[in-house]
Coordinates of C-alpha atoms in Angstrom, one line a residue:
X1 CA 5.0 -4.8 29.2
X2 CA 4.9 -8.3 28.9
X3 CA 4.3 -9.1 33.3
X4 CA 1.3 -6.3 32.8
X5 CA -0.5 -7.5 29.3
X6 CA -0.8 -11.0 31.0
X7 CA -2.2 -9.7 34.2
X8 CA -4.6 -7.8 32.5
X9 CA -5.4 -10.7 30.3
X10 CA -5.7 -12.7 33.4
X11 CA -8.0 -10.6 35.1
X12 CA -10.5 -10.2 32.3
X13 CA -9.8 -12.6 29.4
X14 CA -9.3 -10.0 26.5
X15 CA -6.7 -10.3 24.2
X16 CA -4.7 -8.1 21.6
X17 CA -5.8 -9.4 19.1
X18 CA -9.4 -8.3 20.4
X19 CA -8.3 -4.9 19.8
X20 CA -9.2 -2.7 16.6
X21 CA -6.1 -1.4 16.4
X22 CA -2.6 -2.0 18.2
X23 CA 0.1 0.6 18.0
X24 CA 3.6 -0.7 18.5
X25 CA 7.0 1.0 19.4
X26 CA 10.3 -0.1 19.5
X27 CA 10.1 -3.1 22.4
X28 CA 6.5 -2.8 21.8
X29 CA 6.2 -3.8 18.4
X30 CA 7.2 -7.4 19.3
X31 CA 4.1 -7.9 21.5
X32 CA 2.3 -5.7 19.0
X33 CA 2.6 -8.1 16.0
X34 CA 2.7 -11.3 18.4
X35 CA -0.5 -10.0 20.5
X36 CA -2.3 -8.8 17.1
X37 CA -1.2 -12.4 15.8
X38 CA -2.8 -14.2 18.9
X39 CA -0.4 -15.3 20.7
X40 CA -1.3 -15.3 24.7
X41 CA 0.8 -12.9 26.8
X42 CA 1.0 -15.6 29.8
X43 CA 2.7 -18.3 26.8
X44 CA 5.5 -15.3 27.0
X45 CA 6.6 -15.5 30.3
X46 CA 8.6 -18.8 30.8
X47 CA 9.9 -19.2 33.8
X48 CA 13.5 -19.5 32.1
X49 CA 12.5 -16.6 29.9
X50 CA 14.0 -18.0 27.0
X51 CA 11.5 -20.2 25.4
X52 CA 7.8 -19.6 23.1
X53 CA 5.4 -21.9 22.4
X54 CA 3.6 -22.1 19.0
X55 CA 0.1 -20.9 20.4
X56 CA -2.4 -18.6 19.0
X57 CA -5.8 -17.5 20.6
X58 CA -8.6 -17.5 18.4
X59 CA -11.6 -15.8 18.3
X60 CA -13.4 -17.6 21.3
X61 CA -10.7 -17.1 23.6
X62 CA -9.3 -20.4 22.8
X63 CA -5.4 -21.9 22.5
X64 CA -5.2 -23.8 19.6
X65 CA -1.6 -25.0 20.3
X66 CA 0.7 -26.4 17.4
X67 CA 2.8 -29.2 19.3
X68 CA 5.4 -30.0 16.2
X69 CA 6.7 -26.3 16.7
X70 CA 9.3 -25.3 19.0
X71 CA 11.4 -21.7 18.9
X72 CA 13.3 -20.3 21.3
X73 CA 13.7 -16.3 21.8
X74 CA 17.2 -15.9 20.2
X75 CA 20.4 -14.1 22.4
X76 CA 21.5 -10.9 21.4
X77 CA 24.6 -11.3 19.6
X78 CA 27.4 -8.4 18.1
X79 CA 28.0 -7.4 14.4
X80 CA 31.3 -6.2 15.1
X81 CA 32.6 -3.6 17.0
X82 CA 31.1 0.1 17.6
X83 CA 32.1 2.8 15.7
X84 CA 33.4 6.5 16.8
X85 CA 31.8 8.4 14.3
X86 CA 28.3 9.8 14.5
X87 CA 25.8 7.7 13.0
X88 CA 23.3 10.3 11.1
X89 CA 24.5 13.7 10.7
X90 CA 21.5 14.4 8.7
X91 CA 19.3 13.1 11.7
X92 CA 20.7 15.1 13.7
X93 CA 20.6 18.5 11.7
X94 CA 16.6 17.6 11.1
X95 CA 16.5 17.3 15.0
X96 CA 18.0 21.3 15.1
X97 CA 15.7 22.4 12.3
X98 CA 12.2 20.8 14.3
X99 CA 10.5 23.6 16.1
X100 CA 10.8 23.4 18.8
X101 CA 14.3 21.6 18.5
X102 CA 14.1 17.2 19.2
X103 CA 17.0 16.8 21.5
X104 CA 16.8 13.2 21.3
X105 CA 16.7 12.9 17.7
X106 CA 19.7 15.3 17.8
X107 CA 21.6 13.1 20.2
X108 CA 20.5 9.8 18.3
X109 CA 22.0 11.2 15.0
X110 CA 25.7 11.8 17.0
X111 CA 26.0 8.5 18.4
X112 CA 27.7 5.9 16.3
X113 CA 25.6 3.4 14.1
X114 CA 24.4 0.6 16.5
X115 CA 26.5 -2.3 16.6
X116 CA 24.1 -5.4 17.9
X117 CA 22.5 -7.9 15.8
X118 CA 18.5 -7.3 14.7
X119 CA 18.5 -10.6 13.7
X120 CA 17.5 -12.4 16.7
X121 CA 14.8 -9.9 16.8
X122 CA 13.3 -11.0 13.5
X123 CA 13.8 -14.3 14.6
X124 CA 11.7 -13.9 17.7
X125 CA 8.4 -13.0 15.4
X126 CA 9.1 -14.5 11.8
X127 CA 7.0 -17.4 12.7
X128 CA 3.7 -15.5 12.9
X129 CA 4.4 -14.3 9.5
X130 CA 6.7 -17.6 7.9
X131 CA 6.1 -16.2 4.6
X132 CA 6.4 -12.8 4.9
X133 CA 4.0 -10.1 4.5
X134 CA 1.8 -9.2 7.8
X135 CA 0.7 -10.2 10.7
X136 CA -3.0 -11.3 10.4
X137 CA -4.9 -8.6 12.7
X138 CA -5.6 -5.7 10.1
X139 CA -4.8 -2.8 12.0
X140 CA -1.6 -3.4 13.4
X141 CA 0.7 -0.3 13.3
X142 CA 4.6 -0.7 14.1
X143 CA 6.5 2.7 14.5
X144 CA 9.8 3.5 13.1
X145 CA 12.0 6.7 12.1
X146 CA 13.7 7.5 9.0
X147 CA 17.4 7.4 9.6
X148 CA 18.1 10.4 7.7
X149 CA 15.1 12.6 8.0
X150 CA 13.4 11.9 11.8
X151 CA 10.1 11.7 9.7
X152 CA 7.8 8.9 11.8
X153 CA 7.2 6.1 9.4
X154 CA 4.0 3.7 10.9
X155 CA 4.9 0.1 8.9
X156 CA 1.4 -2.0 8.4
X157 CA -0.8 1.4 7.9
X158 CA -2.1 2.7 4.6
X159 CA 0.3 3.9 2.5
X160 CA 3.5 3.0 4.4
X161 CA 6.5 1.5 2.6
X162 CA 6.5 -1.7 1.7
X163 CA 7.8 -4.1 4.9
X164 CA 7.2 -7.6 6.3
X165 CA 6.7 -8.4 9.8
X166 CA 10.3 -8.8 10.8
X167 CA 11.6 -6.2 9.1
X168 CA 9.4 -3.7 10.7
X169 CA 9.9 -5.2 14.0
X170 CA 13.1 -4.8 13.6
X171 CA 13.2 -1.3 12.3
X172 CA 10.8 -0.2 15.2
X173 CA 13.3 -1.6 17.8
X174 CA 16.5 -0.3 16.2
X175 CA 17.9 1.9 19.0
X176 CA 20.6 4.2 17.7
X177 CA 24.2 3.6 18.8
X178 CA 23.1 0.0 20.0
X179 CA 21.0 -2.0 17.7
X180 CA 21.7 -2.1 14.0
X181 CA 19.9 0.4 11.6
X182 CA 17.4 -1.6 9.3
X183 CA 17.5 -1.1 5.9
X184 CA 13.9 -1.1 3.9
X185 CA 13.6 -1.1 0.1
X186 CA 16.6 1.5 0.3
X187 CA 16.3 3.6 3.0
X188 CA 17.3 3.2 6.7
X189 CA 14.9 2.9 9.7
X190 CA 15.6 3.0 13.4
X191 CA 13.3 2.9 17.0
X192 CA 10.6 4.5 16.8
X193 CA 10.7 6.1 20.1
X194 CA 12.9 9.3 18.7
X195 CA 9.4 10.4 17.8
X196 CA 7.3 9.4 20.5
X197 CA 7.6 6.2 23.0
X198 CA 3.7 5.9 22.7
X199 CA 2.5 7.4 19.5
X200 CA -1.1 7.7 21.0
X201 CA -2.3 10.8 18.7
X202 CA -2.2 7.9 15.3
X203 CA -5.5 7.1 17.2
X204 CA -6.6 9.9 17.0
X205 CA -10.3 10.7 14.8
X206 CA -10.3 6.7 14.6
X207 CA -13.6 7.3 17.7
X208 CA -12.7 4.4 19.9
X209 CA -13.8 4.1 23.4
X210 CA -11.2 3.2 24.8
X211 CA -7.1 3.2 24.6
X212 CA -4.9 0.9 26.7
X213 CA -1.5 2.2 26.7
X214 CA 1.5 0.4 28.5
X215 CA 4.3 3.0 29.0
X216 CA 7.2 1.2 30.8
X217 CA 9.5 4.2 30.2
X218 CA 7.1 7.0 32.0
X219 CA 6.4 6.6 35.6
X220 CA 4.9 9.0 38.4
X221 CA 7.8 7.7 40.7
X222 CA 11.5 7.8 41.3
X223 CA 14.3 5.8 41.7
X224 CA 15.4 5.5 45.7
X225 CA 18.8 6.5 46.4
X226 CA 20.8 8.9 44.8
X227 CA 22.7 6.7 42.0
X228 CA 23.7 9.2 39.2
X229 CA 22.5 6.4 36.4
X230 CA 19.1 7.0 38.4
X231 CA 18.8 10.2 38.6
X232 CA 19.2 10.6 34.8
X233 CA 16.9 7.9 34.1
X234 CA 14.5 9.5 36.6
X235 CA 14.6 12.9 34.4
X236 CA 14.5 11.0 31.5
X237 CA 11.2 9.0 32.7
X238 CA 9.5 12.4 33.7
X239 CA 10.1 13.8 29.4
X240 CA 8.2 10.8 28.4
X241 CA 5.6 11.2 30.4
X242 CA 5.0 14.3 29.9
X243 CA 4.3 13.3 26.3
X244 CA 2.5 10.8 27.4
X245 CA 0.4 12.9 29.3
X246 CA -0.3 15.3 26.0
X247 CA -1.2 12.7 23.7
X248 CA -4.0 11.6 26.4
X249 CA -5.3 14.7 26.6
X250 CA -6.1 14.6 23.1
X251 CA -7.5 11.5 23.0
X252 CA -10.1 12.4 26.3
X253 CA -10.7 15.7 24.1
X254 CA -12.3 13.3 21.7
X255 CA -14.3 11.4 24.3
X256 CA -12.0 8.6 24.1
X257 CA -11.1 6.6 27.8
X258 CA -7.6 5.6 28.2
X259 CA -6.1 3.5 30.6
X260 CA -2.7 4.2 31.1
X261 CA -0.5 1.5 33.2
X262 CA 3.1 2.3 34.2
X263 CA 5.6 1.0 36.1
X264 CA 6.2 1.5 40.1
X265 CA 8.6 1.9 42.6
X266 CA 8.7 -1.9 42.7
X267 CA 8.9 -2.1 38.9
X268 CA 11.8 0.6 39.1
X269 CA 13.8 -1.3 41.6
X270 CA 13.7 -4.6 39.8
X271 CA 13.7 -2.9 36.0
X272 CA 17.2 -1.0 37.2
X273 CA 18.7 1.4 35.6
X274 CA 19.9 -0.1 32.6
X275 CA 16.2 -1.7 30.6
X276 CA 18.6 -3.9 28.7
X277 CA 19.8 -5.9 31.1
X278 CA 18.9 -8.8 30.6
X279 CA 19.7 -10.7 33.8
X280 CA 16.4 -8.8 35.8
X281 CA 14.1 -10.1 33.1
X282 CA 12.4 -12.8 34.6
X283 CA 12.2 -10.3 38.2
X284 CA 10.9 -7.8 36.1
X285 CA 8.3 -10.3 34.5
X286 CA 6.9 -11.2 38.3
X287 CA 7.2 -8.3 39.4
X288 CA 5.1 -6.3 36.7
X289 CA 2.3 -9.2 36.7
X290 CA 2.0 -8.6 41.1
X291 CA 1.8 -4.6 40.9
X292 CA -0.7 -4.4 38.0
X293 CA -3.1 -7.0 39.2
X294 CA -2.7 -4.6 42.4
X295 CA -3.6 -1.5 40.2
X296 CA -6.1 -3.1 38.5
X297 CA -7.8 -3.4 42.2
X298 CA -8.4 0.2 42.6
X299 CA -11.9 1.8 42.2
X300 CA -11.1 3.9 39.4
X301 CA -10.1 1.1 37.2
X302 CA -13.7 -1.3 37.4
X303 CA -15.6 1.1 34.7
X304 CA -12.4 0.1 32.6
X305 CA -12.4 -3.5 33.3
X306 CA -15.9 -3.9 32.3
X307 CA -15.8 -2.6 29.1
X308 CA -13.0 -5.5 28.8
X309 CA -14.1 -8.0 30.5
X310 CA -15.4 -11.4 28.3
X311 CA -17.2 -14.2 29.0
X312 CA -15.4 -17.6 30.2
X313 CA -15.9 -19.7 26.4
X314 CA -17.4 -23.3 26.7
X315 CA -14.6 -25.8 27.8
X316 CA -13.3 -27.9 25.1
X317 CA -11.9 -31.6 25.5
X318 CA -7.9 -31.8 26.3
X319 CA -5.6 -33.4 24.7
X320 CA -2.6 -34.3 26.6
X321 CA -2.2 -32.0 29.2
X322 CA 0.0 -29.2 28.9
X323 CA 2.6 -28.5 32.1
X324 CA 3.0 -25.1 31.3
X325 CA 5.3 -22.2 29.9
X326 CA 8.9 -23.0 29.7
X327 CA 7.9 -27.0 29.3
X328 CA 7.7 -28.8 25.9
X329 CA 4.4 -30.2 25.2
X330 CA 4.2 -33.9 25.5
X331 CA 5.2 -35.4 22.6
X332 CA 3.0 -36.8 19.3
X333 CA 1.9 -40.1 19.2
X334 CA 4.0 -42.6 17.1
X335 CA 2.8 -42.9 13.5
X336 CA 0.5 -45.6 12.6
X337 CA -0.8 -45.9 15.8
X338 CA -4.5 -44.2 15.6
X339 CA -3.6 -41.8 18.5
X340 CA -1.8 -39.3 15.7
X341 CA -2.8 -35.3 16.7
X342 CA -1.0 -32.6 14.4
X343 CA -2.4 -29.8 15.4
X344 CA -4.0 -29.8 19.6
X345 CA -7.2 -27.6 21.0
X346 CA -6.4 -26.2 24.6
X347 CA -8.7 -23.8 26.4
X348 CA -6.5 -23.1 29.2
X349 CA -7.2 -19.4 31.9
X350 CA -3.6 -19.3 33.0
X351 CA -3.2 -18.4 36.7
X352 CA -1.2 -15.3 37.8
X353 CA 2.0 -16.6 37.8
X354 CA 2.6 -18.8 34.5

């Protein structure tokens, strides 16, 4: 998601937080509340893939980089060791009663309570809400599931419980039997994917013109080969998209456009089998930037592009320059000696590859 919001940025120079509304699940919320917060795709792709800068776009299109700030995107890390027992019975029981029947919230509520640290998740976007509360774009939405129920829950919307940033971030991202469930004001949240990996029909009766969804887990493609890990995955891609492909439906029944990017065969190949591995990250990053500037090529995508597509703003004057992501900015001038800059102005259109 990531490798295809900064080629789309790239190529026309619109940002999240140009958006009236942003929808994010699971992985997506993190880009969700740092996109809706202004922070650049491209400043997310390091070449070591570990590092962030402390950069937001503003309104004109400009960087207005903080140069005394300096986070790194922390490792995942254990809290102790998985359990055998199922996680949610009740989850899954409210999974039997849906009609029809939500196998995957059924499964989700017999695997054991996840086991991995949400922490470094909250850590990731805490900074673009230090004091709690929200992230500053008004309409950003961040998907979860009750624990207990299945019931969607949409953090940051009107009258959703009461959350900050990290906590629904977290929440949103808490896949059962891996990540930790988050607890909110009493009750227990996990990904928001058991309801839908898109959750396109919240947009729906807002009459937008247009809906950008990026769907890394639906794909019009297969794995090569005949790896049984592929296969699964590959019947597991075609489900989502064929949700995918209902909740566009009913946003084109409304007269609403929607731009739909997906992974590839090349994506597949260098995403894997297993999405959490995090060894293929920065080959997934390239990779995703190359194929979607290649989609964005096609015919069928200009009318799209041009409702997106903004004007170059007016060039400011640099401060020292700035090397690029996965590079510290150069450091601040020693006190006292009239050259002191706290806070730096870049207007920077980042190249394809960061």
């Amino acid at each position: 998601m990531a490798g295809a919001l900064h080629a789309l940025t790239d190529r026309t120079r619109w940002y999240p937080r140009h958006a009236d509304h942003i929808v994010g699940t699971s992985a997506g919320s993190v880009l969700a509340v740092l996109g809706g917060a202004g922070v650049p795709p491209w400043l997310l792709i390091p070449e070591t893939a570990t590092n962030i800068y402390h950069g937001l776009i503003d309104a004109g299109g400009n960087l207005e980089l903080n140069a005394d700030l300096w986070e790194r995107i922390v490792r995942r890390r254990r809290r102790g060791l998985p359990r055998l027992l199922p996680g949610s019975l009740s989850l899954t029981l409210a999974g039997l009663r849906a009609r029809p029947s939500t196998v995957l919230k059924t499964l989700s509520g017999l695997a054991p309570a996840g086991f991995i640290s949400t922490d470094p998740i909250k850590d990731t976007v805490r900074w673009v809400a230090p004091d709690g509360g929200w992230v500053q774009h008004p309409n950003t939405w961040i998907v979860a599931c009750d624990y207990q129920t299945g019931d969607r829950v949409v953090f940051g919307r009107e009258g959703a419980p009461k959350a900050d940033v990290p906590q629904a971030v977290a929440a949103s991202c808490a896949i059962p039997g891996y990540y930790c469930p988050e607890v909110i004001d009493g009750r227990t949240y996990v990904d928001g994917g058991l309801h839908s990996m898109s959750n396109l029909d919240l947009l729906l009766g807002l009459g937008l013109d247009l809906v950008i969804v990026l769907s890394p887990h639906s794909t019009r493609h297969r794995f090569r080969g005949w790896d049984p890990l592929h296969r699964f995955t590959d019947a597991t891609r075609r489900v989502v998209a064929r949700q995918v492909d209902a909740e566009i439906e009913e946003l084109e029944a409304e007269g609403t456009r929607v731009m739909l990017l997906e992974p590839g065969e090349d994506d597949l190949a260098a995403i894997g089998g297993n999405v959490m591995d995090e060894r293929r990250r920065s080959r997934v990053m390239q990779t995703a930037m190359r194929t979607t500037l290649e989609q964005l090529r096609r015919p069928e995508y200009r009318s799209f592009l041009s409702r997106l597509e903004r004007p170059l703003p007016a060039p400011r004057k640099l401060q020292p320059a700035l090397g690029g992501p996965g590079l510290r900015p150069a450091p601040a001038a020693p006190p006292g000696s009239g050259r002191e800059v706290r806070r730096r102005t870049f207007h920077l259109r980042p190249s394809p590859r960061p």
